[in-house]
PDB file of C-alpha atoms in Angstrom:
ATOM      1  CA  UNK Z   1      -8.504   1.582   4.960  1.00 90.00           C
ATOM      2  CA  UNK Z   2      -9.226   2.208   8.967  1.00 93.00           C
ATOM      3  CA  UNK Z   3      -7.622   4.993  10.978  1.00 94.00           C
ATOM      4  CA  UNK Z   4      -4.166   5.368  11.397  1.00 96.00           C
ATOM      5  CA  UNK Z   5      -2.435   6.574  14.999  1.00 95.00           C
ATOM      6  CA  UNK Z   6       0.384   8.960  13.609  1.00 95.00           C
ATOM      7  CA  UNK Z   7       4.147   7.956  15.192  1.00 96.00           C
ATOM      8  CA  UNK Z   8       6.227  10.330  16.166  1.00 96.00           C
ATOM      9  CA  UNK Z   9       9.348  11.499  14.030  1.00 95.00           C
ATOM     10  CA  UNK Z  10      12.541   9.196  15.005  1.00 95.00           C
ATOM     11  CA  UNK Z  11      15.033  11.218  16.798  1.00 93.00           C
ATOM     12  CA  UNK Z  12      17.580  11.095  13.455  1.00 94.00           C
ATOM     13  CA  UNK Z  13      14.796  12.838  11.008  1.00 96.00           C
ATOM     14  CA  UNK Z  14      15.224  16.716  11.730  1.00 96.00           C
ATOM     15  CA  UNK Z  15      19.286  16.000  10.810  1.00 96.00           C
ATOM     16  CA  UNK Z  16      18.915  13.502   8.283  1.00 95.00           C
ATOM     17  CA  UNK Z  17      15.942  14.755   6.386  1.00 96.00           C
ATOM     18  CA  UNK Z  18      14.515  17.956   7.224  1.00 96.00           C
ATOM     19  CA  UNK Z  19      17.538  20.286   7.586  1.00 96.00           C
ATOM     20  CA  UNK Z  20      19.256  19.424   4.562  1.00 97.00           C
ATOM     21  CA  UNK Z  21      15.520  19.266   2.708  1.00 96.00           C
ATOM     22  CA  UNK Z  22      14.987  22.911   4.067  1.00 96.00           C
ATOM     23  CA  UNK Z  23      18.586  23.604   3.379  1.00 96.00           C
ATOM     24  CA  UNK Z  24      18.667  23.053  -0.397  1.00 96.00           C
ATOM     25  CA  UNK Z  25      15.283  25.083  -0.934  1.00 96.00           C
ATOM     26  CA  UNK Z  26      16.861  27.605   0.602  1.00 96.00           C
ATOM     27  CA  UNK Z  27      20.126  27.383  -1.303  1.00 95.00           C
ATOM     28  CA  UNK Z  28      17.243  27.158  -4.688  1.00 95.00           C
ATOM     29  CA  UNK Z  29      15.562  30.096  -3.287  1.00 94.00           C
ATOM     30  CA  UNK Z  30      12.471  27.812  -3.209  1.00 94.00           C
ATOM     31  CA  UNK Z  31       9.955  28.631  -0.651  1.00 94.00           C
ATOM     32  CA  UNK Z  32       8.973  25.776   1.935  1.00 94.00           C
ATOM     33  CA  UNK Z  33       5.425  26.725   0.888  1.00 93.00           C
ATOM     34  CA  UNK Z  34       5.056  27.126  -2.336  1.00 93.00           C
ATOM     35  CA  UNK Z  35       4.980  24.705  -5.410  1.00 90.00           C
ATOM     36  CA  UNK Z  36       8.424  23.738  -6.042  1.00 91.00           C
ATOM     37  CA  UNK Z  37       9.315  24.632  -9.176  1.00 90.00           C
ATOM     38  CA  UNK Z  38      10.365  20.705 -10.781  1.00 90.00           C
ATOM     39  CA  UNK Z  39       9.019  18.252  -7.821  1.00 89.00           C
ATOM     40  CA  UNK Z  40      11.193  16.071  -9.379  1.00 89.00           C
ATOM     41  CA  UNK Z  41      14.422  17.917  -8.680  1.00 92.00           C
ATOM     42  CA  UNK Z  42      13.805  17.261  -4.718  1.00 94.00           C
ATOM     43  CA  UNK Z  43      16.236  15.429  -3.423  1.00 95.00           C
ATOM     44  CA  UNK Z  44      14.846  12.261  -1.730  1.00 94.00           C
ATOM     45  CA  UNK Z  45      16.263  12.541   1.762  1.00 95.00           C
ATOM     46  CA  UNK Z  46      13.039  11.206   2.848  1.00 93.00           C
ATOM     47  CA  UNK Z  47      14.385   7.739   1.419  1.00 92.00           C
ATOM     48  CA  UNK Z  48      16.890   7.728   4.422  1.00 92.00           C
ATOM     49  CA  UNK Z  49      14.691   7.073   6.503  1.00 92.00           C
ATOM     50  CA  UNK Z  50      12.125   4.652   5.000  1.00 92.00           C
ATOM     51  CA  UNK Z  51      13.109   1.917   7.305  1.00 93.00           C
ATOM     52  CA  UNK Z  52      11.989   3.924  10.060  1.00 94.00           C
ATOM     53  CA  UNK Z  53       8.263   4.803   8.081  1.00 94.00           C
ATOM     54  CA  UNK Z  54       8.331   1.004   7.793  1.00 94.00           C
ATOM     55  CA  UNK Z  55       9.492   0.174  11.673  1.00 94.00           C
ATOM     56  CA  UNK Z  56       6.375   3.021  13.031  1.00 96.00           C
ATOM     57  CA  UNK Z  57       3.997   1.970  11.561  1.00 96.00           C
ATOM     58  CA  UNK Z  58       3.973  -2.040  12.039  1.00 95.00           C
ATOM     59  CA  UNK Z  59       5.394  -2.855   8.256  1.00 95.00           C
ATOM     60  CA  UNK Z  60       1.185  -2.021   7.492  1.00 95.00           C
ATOM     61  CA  UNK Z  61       0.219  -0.097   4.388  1.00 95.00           C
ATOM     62  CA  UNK Z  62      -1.910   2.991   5.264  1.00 96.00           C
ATOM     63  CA  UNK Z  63      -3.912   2.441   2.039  1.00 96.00           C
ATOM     64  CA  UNK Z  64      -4.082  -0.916   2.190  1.00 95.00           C
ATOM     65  CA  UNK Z  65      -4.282  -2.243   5.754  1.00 95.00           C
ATOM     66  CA  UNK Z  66      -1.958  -5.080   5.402  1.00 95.00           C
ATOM     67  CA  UNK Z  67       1.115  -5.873   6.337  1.00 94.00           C
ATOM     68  CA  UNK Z  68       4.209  -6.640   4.174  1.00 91.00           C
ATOM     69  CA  UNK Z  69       8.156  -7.359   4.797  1.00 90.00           C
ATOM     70  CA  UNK Z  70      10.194  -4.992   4.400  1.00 87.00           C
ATOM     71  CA  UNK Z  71      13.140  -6.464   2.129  1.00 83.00           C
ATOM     72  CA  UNK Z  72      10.212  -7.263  -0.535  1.00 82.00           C
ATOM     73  CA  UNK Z  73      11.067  -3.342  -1.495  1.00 73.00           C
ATOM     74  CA  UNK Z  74       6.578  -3.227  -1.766  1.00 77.00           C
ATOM     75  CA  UNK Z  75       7.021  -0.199   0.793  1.00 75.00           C
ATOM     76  CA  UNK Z  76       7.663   3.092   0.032  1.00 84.00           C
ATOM     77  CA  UNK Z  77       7.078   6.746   1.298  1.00 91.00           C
ATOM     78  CA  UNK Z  78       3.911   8.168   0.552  1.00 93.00           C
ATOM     79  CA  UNK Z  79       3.531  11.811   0.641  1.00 94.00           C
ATOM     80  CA  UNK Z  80       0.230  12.864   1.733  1.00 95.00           C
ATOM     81  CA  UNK Z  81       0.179  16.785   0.724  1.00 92.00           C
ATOM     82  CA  UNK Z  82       2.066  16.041  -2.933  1.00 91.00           C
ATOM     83  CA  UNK Z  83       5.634  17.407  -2.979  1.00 90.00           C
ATOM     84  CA  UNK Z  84       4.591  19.041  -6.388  1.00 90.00           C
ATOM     85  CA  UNK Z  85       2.202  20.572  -3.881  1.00 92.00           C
ATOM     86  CA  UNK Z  86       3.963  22.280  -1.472  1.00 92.00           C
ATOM     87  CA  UNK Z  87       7.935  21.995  -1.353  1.00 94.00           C
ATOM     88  CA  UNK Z  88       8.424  21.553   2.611  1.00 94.00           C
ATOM     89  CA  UNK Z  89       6.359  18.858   2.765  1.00 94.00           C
ATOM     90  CA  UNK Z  90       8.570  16.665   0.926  1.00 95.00           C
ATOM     91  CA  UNK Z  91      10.762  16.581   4.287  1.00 96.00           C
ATOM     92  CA  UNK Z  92       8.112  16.599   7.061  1.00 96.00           C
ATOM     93  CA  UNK Z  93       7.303  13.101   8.860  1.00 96.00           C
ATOM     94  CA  UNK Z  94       3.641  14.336   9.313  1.00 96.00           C
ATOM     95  CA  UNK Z  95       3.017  14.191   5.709  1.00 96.00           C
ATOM     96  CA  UNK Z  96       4.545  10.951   5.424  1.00 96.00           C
ATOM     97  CA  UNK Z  97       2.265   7.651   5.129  1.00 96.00           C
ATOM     98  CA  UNK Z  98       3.569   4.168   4.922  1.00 95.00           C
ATOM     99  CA  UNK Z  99       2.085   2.859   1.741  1.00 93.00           C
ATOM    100  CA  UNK Z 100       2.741  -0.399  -0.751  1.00 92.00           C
ATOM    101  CA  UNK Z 101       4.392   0.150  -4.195  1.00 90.00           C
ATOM    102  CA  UNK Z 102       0.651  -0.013  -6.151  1.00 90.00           C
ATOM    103  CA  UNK Z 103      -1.663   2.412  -3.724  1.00 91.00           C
ATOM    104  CA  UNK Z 104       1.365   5.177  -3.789  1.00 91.00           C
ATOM    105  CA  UNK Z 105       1.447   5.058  -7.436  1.00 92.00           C
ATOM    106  CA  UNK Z 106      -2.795   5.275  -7.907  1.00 93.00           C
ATOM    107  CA  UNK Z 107      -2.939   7.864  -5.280  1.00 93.00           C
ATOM    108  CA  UNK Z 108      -0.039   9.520  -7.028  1.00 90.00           C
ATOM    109  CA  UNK Z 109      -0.598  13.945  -6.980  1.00 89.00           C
ATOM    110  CA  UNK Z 110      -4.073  13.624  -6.614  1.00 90.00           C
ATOM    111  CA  UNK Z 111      -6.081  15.081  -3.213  1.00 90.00           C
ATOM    112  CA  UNK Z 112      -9.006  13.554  -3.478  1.00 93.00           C
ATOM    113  CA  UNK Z 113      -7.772  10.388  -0.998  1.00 96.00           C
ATOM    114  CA  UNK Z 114      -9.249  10.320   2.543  1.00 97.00           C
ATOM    115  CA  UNK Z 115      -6.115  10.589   5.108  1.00 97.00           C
ATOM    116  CA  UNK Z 116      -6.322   7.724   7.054  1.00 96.00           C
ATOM    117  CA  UNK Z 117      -4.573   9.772  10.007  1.00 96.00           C
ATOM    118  CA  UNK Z 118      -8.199  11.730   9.884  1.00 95.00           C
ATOM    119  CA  UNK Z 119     -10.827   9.566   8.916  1.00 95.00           C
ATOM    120  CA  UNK Z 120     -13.230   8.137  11.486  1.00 93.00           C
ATOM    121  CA  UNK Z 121     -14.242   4.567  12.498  1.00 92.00           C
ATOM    122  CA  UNK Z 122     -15.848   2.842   9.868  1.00 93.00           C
ATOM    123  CA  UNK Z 123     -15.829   5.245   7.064  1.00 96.00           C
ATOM    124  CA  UNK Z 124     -14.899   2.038   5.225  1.00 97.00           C
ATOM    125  CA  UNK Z 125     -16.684  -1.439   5.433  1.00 97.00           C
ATOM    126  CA  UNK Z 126     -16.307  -4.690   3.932  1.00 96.00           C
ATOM    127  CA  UNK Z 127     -18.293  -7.681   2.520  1.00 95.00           C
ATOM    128  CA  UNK Z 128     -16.112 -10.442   4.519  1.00 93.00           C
ATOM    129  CA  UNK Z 129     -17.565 -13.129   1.832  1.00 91.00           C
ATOM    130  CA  UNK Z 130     -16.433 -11.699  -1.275  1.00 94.00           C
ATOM    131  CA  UNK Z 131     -13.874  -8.779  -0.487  1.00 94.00           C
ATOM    132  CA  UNK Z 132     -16.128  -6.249  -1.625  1.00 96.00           C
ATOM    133  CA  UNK Z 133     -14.942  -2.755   0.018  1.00 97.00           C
ATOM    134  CA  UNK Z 134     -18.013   0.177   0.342  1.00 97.00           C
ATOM    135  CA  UNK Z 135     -18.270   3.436   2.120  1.00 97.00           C
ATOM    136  CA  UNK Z 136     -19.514   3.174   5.796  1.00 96.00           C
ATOM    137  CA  UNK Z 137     -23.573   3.193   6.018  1.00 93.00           C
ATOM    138  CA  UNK Z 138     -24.019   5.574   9.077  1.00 93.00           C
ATOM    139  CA  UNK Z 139     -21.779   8.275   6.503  1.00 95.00           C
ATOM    140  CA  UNK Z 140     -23.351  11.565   5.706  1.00 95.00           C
ATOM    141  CA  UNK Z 141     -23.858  11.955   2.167  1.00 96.00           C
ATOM    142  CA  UNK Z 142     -20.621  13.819   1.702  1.00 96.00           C
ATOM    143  CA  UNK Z 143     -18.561  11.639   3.398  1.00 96.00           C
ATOM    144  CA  UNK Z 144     -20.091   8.581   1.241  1.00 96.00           C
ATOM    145  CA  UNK Z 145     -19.107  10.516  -1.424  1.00 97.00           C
ATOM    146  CA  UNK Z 146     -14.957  11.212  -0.276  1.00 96.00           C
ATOM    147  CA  UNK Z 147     -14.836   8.114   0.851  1.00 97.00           C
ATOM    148  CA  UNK Z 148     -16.121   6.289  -2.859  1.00 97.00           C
ATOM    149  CA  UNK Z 149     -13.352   8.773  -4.310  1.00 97.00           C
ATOM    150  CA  UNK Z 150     -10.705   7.444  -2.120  1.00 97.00           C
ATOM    151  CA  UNK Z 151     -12.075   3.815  -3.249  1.00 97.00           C
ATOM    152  CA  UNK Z 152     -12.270   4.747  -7.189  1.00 97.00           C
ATOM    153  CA  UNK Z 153      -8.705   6.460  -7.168  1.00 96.00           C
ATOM    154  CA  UNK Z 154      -6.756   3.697  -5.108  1.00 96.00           C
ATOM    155  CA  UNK Z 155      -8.775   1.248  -7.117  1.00 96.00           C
ATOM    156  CA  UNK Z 156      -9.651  -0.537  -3.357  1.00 96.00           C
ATOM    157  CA  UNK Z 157     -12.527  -2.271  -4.747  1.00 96.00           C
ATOM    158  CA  UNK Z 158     -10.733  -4.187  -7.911  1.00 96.00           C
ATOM    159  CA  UNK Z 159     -10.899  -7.890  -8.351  1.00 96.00           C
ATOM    160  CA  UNK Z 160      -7.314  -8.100  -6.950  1.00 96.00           C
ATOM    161  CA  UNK Z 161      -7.844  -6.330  -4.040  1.00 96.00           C
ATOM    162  CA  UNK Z 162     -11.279  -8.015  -3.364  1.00 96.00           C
ATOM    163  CA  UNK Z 163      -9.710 -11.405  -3.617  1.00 96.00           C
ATOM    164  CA  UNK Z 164      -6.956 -10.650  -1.549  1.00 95.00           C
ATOM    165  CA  UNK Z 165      -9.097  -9.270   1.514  1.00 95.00           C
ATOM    166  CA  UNK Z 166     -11.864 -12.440   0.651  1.00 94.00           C
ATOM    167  CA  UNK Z 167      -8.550 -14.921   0.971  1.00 94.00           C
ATOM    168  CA  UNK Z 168      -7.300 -13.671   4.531  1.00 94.00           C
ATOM    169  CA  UNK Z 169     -10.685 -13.883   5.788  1.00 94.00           C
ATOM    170  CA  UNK Z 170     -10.667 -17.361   4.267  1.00 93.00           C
ATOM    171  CA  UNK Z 171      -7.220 -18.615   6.161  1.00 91.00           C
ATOM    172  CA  UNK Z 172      -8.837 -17.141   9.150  1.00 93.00           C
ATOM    173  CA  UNK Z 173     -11.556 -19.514   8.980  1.00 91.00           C
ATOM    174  CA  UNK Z 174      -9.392 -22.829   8.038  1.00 91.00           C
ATOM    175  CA  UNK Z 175      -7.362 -22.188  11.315  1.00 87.00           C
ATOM    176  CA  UNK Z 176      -9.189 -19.460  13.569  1.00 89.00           C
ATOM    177  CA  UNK Z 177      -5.701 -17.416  14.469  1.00 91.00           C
ATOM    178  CA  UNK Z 178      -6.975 -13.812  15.412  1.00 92.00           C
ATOM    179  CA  UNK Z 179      -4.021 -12.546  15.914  1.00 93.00           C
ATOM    180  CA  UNK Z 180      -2.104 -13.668  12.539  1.00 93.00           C
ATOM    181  CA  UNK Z 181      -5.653 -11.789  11.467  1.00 95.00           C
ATOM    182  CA  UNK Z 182      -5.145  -8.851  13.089  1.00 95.00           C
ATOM    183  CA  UNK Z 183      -0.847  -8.426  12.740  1.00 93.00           C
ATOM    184  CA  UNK Z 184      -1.028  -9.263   8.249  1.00 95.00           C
ATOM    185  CA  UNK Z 185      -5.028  -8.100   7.445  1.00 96.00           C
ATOM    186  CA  UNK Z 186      -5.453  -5.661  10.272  1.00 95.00           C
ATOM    187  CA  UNK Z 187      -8.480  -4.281   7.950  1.00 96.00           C
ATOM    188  CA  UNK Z 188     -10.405  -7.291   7.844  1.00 96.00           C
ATOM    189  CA  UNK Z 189      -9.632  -8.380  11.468  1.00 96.00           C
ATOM    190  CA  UNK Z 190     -11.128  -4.740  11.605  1.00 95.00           C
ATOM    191  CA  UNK Z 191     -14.403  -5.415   9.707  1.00 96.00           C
ATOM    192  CA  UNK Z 192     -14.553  -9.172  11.127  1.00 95.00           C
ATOM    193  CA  UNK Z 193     -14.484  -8.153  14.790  1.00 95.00           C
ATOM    194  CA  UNK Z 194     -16.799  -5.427  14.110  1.00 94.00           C
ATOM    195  CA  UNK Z 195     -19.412  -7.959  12.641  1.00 95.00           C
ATOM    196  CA  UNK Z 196     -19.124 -10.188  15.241  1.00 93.00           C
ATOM    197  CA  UNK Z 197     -17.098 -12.894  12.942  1.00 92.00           C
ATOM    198  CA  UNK Z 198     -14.087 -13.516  14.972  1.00 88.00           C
TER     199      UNK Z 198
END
């Protein structure tokens, strides 16, 4: 995970998502902010506009840091604040994060995932040799500690994820193309410019 510039809203969202979001808590007598009462019950305007999500932020996972096409259906809309949460939420771009199929589902509910609009520089760095993902040396203790949550929960530092970061890194070296680096692993073109690799 590195930072993440937040987009603005597209200029369909307020009609397409959040009036008719607001609308039918209003017509449940469901406050905006307060827990809704069955998150599931939530209509998913936010879905209308998932092509958009996708189109801001580069087709790159906010979890992940890499890029994937959008017809492969891997995207979806990740909401940061839960919609079992708070109710409004569930129809504000700001809470919205571009995320891959796999990271949305492991960061599922839970709050305990760093928000990669907020985090700093380097609160994540990587082994380039063998994929392996730690929290950022110059952390304070309490940030080590959020930011090996955020690794445990999206399960960043699995054998999967390892070997996909260690095999980008790898095509980088067989043909030296930065910027194919930087557009599909922008997290390791992150942690191999930072080390002086590239």
């Amino acid at each position: 995970m590195i930072p993440v510039m937040s987009q603005p809203e597209p200029a369909e969202f307020d009609k397409r998502v959040r009036q008719p979001g607001y609308k039918w808590l209003a017509d449940h007598d469901i406050d905006p902010a307060a827990e809704p009462p069955s998150p599931s019950a939530l209509p998913a305007y936010w879905q209308k506009t998932t092509e958009k999500l996708w189109d801001a932020y580069s087709g790159v996972c906010a979890y992940l840091a890499i890029y994937f096409e959008f017809p492969s259906g891997a995207g979806s809309t990740d909401h940061f604040i839960a919609k079992s949460a708070r109710a409004g939420d569930a129809y504000e771009w700001s809470n919205y994060r571009l995320a891959c199929l796999g990271a949305n589902r492991a960061k599922n509910k839970f709050d305990d995932v760093l928000d990669p609009f907020q985090i700093k520089p380097e609160t994540f760095e990587l082994n380039l040799v063998n994929g392996q993902i730690h929290p950022g040396q110059l952390l304070s203790v309490a940030e080590r500690k959020a930011a090996q949550k955020t690794i445990d929960r999206l399960h960043l530092d699995s054998a999967q994820h390892r070997r996909m970061r260690q095999n980008a890194f790898t095509r980088y070296l067989r043909k030296q193309d930065e910027e194919t680096l930087k557009e599909l692993s922008p997290f390791v073109w992150y942690e191999a410019n930072r080390q002086g690799l590239l």
